[in-house]
Coordinates of C-alpha atoms in Angstrom, one line a residue:
Chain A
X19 CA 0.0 0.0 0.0
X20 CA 1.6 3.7 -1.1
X21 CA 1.8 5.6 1.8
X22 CA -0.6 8.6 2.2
X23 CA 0.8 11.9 1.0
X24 CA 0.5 14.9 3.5
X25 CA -2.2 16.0 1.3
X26 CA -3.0 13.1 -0.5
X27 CA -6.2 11.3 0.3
X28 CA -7.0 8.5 2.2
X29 CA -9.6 6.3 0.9
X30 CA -9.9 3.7 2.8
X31 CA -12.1 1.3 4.3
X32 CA -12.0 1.5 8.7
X33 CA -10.6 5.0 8.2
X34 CA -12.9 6.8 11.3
X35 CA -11.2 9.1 13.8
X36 CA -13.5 9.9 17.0
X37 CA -12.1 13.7 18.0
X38 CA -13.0 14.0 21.7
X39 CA -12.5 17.5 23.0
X40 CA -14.8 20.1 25.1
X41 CA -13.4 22.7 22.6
X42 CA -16.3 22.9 19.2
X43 CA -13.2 25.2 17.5
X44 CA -10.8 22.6 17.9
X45 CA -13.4 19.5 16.7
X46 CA -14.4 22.0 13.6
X47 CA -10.9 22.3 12.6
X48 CA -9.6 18.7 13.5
X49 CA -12.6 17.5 11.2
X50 CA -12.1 20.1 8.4
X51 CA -8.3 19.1 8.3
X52 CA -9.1 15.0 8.4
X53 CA -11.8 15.3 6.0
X54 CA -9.2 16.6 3.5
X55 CA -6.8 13.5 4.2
X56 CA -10.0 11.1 3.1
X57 CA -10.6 10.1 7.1
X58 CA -14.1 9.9 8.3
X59 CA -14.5 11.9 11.2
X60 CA -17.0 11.9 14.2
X61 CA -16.7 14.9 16.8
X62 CA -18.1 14.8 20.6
X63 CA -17.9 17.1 22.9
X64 CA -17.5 14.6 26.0
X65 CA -15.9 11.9 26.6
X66 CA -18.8 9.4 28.0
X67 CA -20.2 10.1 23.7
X68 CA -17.1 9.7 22.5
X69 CA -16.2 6.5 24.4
X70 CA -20.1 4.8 23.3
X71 CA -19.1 5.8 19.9
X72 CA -16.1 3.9 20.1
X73 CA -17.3 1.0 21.6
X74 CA -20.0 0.9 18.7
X75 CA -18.2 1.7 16.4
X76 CA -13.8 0.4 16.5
X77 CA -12.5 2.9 15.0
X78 CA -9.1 2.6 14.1
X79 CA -7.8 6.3 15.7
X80 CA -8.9 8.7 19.0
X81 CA -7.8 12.2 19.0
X82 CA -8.5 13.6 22.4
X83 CA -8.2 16.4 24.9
X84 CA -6.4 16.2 28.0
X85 CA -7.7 19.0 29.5
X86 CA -12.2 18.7 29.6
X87 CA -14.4 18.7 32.4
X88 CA -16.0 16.0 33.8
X89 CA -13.6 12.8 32.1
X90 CA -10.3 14.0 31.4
X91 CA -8.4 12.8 29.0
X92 CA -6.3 10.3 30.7
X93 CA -9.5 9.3 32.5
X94 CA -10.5 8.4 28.6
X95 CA -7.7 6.8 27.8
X96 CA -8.2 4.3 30.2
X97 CA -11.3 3.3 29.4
X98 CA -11.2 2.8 25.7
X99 CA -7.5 0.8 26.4
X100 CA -10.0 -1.8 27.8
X101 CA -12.5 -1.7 25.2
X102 CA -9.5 -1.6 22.4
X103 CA -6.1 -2.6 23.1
X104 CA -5.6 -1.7 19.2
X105 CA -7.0 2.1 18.7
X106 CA -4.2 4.3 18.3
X107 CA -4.7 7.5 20.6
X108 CA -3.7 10.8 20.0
X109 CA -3.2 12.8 22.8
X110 CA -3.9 16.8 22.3
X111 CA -2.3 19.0 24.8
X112 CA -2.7 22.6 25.4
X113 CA 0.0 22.4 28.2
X114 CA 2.9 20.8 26.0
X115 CA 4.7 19.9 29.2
X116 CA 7.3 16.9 29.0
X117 CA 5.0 15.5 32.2
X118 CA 2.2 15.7 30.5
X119 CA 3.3 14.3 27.4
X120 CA 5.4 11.3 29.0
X121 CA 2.2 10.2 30.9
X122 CA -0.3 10.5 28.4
X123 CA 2.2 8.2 26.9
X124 CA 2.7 6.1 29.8
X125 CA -1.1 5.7 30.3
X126 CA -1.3 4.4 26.6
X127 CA -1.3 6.7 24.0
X128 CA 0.4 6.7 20.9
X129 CA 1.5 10.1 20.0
X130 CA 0.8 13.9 21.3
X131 CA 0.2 17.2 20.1
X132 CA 1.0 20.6 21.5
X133 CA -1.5 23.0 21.2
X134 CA -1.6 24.8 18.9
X135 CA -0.5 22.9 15.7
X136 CA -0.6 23.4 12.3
X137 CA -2.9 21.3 9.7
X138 CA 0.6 19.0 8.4
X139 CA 1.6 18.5 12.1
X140 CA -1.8 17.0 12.4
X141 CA -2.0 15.3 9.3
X142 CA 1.4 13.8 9.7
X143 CA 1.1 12.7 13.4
X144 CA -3.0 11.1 12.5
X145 CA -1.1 9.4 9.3
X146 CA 1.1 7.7 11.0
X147 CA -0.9 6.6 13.7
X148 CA -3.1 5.2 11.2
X149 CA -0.1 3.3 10.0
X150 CA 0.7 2.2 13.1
X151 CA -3.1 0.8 13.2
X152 CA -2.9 -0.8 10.3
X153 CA 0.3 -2.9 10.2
X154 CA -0.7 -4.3 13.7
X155 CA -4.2 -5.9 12.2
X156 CA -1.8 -6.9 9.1
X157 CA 0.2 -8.5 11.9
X158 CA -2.7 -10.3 14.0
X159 CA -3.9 -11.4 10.6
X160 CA -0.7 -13.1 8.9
X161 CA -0.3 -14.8 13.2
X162 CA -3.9 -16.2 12.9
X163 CA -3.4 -17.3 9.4
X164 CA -0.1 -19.4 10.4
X165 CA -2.1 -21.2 13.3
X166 CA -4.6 -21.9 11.4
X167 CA -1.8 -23.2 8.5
X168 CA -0.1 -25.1 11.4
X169 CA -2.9 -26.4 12.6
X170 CA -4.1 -27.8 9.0
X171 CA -0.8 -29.0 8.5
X172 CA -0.5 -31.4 11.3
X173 CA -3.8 -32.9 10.2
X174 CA -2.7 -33.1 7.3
X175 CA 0.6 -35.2 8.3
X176 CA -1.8 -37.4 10.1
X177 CA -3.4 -38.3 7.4
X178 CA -1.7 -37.8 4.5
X179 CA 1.4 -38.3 5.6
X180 CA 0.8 -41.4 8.0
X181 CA -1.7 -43.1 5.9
X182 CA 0.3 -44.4 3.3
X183 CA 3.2 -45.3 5.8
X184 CA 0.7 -47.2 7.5
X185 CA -0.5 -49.2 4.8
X186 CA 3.4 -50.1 3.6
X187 CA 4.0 -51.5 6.7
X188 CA 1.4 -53.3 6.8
X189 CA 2.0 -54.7 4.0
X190 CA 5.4 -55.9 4.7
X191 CA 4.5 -56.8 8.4
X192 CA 1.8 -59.4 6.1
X193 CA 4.5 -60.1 3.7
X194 CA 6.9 -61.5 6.5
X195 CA 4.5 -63.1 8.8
X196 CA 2.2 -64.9 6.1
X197 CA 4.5 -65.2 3.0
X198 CA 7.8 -66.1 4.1
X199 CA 8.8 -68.9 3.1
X200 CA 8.1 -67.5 -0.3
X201 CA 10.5 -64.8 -0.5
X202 CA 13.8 -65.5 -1.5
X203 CA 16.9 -65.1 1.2
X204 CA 18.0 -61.6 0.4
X205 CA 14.0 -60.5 -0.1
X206 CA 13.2 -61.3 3.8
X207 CA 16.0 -60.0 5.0
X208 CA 15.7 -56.9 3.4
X209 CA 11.9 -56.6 3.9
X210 CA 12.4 -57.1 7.9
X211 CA 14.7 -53.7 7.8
X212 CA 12.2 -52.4 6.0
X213 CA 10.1 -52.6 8.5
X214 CA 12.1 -51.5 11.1
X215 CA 13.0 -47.9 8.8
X216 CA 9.4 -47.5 8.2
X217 CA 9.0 -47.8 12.3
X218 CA 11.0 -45.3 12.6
X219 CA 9.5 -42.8 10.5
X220 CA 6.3 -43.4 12.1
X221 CA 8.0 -42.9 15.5
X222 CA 9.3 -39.5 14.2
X223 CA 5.8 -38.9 13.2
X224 CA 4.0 -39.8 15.8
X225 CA 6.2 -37.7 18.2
X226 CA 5.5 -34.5 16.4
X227 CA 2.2 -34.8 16.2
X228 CA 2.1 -35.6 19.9
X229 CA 4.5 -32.5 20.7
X230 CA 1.5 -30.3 18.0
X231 CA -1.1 -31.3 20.3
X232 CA 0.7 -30.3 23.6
X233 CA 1.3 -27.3 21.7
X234 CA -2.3 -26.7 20.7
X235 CA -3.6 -27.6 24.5
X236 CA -5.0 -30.5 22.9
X237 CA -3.4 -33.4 25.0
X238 CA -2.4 -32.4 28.4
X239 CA -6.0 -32.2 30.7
X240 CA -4.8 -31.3 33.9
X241 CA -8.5 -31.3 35.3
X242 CA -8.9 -34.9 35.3
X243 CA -7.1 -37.2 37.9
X244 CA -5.4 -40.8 37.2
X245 CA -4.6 -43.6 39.1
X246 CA -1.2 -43.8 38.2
X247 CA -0.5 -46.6 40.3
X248 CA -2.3 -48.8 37.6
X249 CA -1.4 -47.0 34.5
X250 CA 2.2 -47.8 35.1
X251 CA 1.4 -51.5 35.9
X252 CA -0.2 -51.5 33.0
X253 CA 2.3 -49.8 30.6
X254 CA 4.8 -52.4 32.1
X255 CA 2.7 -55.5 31.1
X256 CA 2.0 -54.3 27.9
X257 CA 5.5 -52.5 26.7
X258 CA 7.1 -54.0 23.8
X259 CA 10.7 -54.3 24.0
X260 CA 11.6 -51.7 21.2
X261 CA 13.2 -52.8 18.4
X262 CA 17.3 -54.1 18.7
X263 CA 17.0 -54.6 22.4
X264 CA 19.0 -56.2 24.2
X265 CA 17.3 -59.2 27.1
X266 CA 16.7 -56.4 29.8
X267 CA 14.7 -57.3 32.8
X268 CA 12.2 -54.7 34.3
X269 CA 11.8 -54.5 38.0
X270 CA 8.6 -53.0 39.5
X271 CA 8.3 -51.4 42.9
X272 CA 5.1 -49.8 43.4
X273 CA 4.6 -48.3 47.1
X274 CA 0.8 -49.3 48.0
X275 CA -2.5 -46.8 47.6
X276 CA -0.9 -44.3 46.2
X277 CA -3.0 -41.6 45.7
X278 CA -4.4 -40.5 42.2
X279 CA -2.5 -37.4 40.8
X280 CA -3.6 -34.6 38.3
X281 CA -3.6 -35.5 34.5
X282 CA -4.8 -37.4 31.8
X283 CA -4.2 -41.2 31.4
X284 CA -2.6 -40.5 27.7
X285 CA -0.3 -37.8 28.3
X286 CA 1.0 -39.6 31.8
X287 CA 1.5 -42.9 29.6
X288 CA 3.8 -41.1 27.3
X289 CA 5.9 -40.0 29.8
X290 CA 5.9 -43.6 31.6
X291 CA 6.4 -45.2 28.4
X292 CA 9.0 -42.9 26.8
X293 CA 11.2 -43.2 30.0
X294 CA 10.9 -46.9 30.6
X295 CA 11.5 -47.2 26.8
X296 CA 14.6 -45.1 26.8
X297 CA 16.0 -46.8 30.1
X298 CA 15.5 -50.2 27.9
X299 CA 17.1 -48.9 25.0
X300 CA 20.2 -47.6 26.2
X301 CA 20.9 -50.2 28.6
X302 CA 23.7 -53.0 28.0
X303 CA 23.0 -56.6 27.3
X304 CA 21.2 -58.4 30.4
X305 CA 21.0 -55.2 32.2
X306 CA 18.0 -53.9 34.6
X307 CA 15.7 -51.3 34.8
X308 CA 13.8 -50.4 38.2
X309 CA 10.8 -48.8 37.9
X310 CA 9.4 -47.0 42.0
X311 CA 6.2 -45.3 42.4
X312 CA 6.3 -43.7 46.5
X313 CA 4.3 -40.6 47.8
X314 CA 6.8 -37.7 48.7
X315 CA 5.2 -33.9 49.8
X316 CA 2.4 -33.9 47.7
X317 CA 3.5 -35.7 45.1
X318 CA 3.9 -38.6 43.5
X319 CA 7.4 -39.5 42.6
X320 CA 8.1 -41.8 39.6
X321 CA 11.5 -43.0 39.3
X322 CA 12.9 -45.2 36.1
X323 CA 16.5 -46.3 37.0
X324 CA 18.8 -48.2 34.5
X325 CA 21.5 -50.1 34.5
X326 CA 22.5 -48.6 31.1
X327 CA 25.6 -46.7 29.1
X328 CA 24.5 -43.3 31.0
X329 CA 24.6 -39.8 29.6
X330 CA 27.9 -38.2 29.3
X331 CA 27.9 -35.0 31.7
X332 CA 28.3 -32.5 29.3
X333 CA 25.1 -34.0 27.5
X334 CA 22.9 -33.4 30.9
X335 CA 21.9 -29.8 30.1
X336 CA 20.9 -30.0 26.6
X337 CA 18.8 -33.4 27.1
X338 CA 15.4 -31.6 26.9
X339 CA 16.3 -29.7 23.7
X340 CA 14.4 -30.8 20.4
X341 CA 16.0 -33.4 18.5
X342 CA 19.1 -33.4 20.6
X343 CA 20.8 -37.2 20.4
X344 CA 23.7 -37.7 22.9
X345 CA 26.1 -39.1 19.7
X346 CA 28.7 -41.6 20.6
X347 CA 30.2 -44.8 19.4
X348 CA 27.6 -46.8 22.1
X349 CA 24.4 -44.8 21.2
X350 CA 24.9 -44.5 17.1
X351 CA 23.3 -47.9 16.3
X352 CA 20.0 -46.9 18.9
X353 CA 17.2 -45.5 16.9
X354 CA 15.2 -42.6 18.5
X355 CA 13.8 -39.1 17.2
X356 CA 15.5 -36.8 20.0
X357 CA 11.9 -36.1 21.0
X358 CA 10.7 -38.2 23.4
X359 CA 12.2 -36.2 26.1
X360 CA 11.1 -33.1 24.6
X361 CA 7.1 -34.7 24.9
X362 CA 8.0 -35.7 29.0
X363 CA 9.1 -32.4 29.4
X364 CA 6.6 -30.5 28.0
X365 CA 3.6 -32.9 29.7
X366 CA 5.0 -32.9 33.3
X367 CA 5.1 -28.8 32.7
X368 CA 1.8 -28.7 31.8
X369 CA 0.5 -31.3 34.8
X370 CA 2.2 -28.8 37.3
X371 CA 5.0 -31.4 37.7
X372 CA 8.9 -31.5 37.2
X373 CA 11.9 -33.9 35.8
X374 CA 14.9 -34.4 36.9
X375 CA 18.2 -36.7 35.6
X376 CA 21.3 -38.1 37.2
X377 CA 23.2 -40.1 35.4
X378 CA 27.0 -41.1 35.7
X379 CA 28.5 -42.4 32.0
X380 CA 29.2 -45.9 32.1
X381 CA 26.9 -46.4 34.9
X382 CA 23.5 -45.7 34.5
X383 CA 20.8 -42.9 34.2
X384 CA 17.7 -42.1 36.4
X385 CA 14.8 -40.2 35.8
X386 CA 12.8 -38.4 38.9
X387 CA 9.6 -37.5 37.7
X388 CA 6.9 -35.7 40.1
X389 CA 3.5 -35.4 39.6
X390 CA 1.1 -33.5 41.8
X391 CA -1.3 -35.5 44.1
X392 CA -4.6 -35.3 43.5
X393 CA -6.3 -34.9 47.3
X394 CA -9.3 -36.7 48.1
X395 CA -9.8 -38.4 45.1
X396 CA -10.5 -42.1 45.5
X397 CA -9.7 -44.7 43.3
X398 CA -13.0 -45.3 42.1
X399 CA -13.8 -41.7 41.4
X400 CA -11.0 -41.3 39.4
X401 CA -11.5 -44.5 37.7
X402 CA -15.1 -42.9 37.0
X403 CA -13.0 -39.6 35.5
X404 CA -10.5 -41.9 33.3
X405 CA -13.3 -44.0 31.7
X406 CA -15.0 -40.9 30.5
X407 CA -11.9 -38.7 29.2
X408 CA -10.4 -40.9 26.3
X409 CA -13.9 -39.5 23.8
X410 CA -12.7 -36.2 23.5
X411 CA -9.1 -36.9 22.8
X412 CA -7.9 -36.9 19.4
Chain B
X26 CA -16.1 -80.0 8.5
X27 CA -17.2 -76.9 9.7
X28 CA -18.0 -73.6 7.5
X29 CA -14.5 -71.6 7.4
X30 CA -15.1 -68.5 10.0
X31 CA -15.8 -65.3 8.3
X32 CA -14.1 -62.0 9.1
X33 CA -15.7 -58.6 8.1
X34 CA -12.9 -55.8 7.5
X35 CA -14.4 -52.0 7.3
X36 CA -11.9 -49.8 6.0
X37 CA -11.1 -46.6 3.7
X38 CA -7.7 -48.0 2.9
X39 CA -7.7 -50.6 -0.2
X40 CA -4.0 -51.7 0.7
X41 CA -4.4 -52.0 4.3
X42 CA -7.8 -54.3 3.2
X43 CA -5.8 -55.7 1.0
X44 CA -2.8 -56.5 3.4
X45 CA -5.1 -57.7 6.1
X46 CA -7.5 -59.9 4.0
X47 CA -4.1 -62.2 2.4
X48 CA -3.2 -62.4 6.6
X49 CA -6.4 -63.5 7.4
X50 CA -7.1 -65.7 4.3
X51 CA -3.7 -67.7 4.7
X52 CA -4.9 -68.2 7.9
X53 CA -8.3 -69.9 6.5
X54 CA -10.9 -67.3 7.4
X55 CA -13.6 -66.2 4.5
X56 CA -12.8 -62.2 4.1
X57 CA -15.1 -59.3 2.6
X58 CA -14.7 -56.0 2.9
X59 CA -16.5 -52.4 3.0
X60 CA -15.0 -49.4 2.5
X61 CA -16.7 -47.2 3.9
X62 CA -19.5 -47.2 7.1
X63 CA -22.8 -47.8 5.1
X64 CA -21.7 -50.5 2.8
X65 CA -19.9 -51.9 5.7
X66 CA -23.4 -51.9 7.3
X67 CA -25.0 -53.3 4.9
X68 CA -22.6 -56.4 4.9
X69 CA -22.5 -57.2 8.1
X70 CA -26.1 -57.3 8.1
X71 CA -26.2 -60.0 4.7
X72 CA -23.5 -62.1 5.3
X73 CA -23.8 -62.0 9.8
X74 CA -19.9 -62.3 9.7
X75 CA -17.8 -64.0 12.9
X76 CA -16.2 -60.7 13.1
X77 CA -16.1 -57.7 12.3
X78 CA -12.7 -55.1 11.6
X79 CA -13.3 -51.4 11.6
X80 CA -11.2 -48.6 11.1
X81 CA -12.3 -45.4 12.7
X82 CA -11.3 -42.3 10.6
X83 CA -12.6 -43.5 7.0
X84 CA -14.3 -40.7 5.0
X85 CA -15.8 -38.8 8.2
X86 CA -13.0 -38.7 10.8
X87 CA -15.5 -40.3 13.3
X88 CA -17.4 -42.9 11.1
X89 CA -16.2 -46.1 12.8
X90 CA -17.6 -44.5 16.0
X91 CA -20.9 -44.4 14.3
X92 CA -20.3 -47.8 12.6
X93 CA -20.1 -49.9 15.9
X94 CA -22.7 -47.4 17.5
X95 CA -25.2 -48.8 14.5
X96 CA -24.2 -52.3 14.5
X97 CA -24.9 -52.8 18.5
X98 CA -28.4 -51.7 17.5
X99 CA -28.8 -54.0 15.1
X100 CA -30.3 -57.5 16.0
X101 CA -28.2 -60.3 15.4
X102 CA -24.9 -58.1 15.4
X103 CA -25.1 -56.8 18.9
X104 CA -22.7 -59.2 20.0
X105 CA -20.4 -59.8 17.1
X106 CA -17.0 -59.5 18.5
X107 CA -15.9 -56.1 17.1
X108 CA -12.2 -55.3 16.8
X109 CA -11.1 -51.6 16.4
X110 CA -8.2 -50.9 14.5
X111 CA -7.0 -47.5 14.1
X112 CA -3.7 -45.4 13.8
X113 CA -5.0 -43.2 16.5
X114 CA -4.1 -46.0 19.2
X115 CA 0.0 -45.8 18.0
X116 CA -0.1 -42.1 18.6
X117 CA -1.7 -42.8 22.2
X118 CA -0.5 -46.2 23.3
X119 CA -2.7 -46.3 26.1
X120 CA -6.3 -45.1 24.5
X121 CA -8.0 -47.1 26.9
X122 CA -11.6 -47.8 26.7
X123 CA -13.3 -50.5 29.0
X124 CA -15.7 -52.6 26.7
X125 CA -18.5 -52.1 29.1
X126 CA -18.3 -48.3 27.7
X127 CA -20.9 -47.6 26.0
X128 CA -20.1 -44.9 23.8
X129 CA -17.6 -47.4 21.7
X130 CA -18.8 -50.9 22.4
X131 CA -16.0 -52.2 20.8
X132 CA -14.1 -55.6 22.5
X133 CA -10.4 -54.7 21.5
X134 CA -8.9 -51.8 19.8
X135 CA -5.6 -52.4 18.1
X136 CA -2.7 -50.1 17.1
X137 CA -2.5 -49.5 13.0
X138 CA -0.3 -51.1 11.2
X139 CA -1.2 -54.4 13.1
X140 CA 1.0 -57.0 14.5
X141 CA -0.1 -59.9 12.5
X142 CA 0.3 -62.3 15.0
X143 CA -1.6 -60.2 17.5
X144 CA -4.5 -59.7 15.2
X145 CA -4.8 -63.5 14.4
X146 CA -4.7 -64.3 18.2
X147 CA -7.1 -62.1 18.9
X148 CA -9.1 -62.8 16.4
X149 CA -9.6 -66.3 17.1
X150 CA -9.8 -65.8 21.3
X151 CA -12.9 -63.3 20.6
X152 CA -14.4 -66.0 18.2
X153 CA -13.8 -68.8 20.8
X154 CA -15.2 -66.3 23.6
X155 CA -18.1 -65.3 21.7
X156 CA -20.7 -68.2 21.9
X157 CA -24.1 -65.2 21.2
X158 CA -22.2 -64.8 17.3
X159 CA -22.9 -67.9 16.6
X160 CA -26.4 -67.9 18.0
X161 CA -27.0 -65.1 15.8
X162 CA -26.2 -67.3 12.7
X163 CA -28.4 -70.0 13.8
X164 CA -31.3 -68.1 14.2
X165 CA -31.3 -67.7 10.4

């Protein structure tokens, strides 16, 4: 858009100033120069008209008075700041004092004016603003644009994206189960990594998309409780040993009736089953992995030790990072997306909960994760709560 | 001696059908397939299958749900051992629902792709376990 001329027009769409001042001179003359510019312009004489007018009618720019009976200016300026965050005020002044100025600023406003002024001053200062105005609706407009873009985007990846990946794998999960012995030496041995390659990309996938929904609110429900107790014996029974591992054996210490804690069932099993899947992962050959659920000062503590390669000290503080892989001769042959972390992170932040590590290389790693307790919510009360929140997840 | 068991698979995807019908035909069960909720319907109604695989985001991202609502209110299918399979359950390992629910009477959801050995395990458990499928054949 060409920028408006000093006595160029205007014509725009949303191009109303309200011109609130006690003054009828001043409004004639503010409205007479405006005009000229191609602005609409509304004149009141108070500011209780002015400020109806503007909640009617959002105009984009507010010239007013500081000095009027009954509201003054900055009384004005702090009422319309609530009805529109957006409308750029112009402060007119008839005692151009830096005071004045600085807290007709302070309270708000986007420019002054000393009284008196000349038409251009006006002009220039009322252009400007307008400017101002309109680059930050361009600005709200290109932000809500990109979440909605993000947002179709990561539907798209689920189905686009995942649905053909989906049906490949299945395909070749048939092909080596049911077909076997009909597929030359070579052929089975490279469909099986296959498979595996295609597991990972969904893991990549599947990550993201978890991460997008945190991002979006739409996974973490901090106003449901779970009996985390369960969930973890559960998660135990059912993990699969990821792929490549190496004969680990999972130890389970569960303190009796623990007490539910805040959360979803789905983003709480991500955690669980992200840590427990990383202690089997980087573990050595025939090595354990303890897995303790105990009540500590309001909180339940999860802790997921392993017997495994551990992380290198220097690796500690960037372990939360996005994609960040701790690279070494021990972990290059592990597959993982570097986000699995990132999701625990995020979820016990949103649950109101925290993580910590300590690991010693060589040794072993564990994970302390603390989740608030829920008070005085019985088991079967939250059992009640987790049957009913898996319908509105997606 | 007896008829071969027949599997209903309800699903958007030819190539996952496709995939999943050879599994479950090498393993000697009769396979047909819908591709959408209606026709999927429609079949299990005709041919009173032994069970019955359904996807959950086919054309409308919510049309299994609807699916399985429909068939449990349709006599002779309302206790046809139902098997969800969706990709929805790898993103959320633990989308638990209790069968009793009864806003998705389904009796097992699976992760998509499936483990083949799973599905056939499964599969033939809920046929074992479901003596009122059979009943519903009989009473043809």
């Amino acid at each position: 858009m060409a920028s408006p001329t000093m006595h160029g027009t205007v014509p725009r769409k949303d191009n109303l100033v309200i011109v609130i001042d006690d003054d009828e001179i001043m409004r004639l003359s503010c409205e007479q120069i405006l005009i000229k510019s191609g602005y609409k312009v509304e004149t009141f004489g108070n500011g209780h008209d002015g400020i109806k007018r503007i909640r009617e009618a959002r105009p984009p720019l507010l010239v007013v008075d500081i000095k009027m009976p009954e509201l003054d200016g900055f009384e004005v300026i702090n009422l319309v700041r609530q009805i529109d965050p957006d409308l750029v005020i112009v402060v007119i002044t008839g005692y151009a004092t830096i005071e004045t100025a600085v807290d007709a600023m302070k309270a708000g406003a986007y420019d002054f004016l000393p009284k008196p002024f000349t038409p251009s001053e006006l002009r220039l200062i009322i252009d400007r603003g307008y400017e101002r105005w309109r680059l930050t609706k361009e600005a709200q407009r290109l932000r809500r644009e990109k979440e909605e873009v993000e947002h179709k985007f990561v539907t798209l990846v689920t189905h686009q994206l995942k649905a053909p990946l989906v049906a490949v794998k299945q395909y070749l999960d048939v092909l080596l189960y049911s077909f076997r012995d009909q597929l030359p030496e070579k052929g089975a041995e490279w469909v099986a990594r296959s498979q595996v390659r295609l597991g990972e990309m969904l893991t990549i996938i599947q990550d993201w998309l978890a991460l997008a929904r945190i991002d979006r609110g739409a996974l973490c429900d901090s106003s449901v409780t779970t009996e985390i107790a369960s969930l973890v014996t559960e998660i135990l029974h059912d993990q699969q040993p990821p792929p490549g591992s190496k004969d680990v054996t999972i130890e389970a210490r569960v303190e009796p009736n623990l007490p539910c804690v805040f959360g979803d069932s789905v983003s709480i099993g991500l955690v669980v089953s992200n840590l427990v899947s990383n202690a089997i992962k980087y573990n050595r050959p025939g090595g354990k992995v303890w897995v303790e659920l105990s009540s500590a000062a309001g909180c339940v503590v999860l802790k997921v030790r392993d017997t495994g390669i551990g992380i290198p000290e220097d690796s500690l503080p960037r372990l939360f990072e996005e994609f960040y892989r701790v690279r070494s001769q021990e972990t290059q042959d592990i597959p993982g997306t570097g986000l699995g972390l990132v999701i625990c992170k995020r979820v016990i932040t949103e649950l109101g909960g925290s993580i910590e590590v300590q690991s010693k290389a060589g040794e072993g790693t564990t994970f302390e994760v603390r989740l608030p307790i829920a008070e005085k919510k019985t088991v079967s009360e939250a059992r009640q709560l987790h049957e009913s929140t898996p319908g509105e997840r997606k | 001696m007896s008829d071969p068991k027949k599997v209903l698979i309800i699903d958007d995807d030819p190539d996952f059908v496709n995939a999943v019908e050879a599994l479950l035909q090498s393993s000697g069960y009769e396979v047909s397939a819908a591709v959408n909720g209606k026709e999927g319907l429609h079949l299990a109604k005709t041919q009173q299958p032994d069970l019955i695989l359904l996807d959950v985001m086919m054309t409308e991202r919510t049309e299994g749900f609807f699916t399985l609502q429909e068939l449990r209110r349709t006599p002779g299918l309302t206790n046809t051992p139902v098997i969800v399979i969706s990709s929805i359950y790898a993103e959320q390992p633990i989308f638990r629902v209790s069968p009793e629910a009864g806003w998705l009477p389904a009796n097992l959801f699976l992760p998509k792709p499936v483990d083949p050995g799973r599905l056939l395990e499964e599969a033939r458990r809920l046929m074992e376990t479901a003596p009122a499928a059979t009943g519903g054949r009989r009473d043809q």
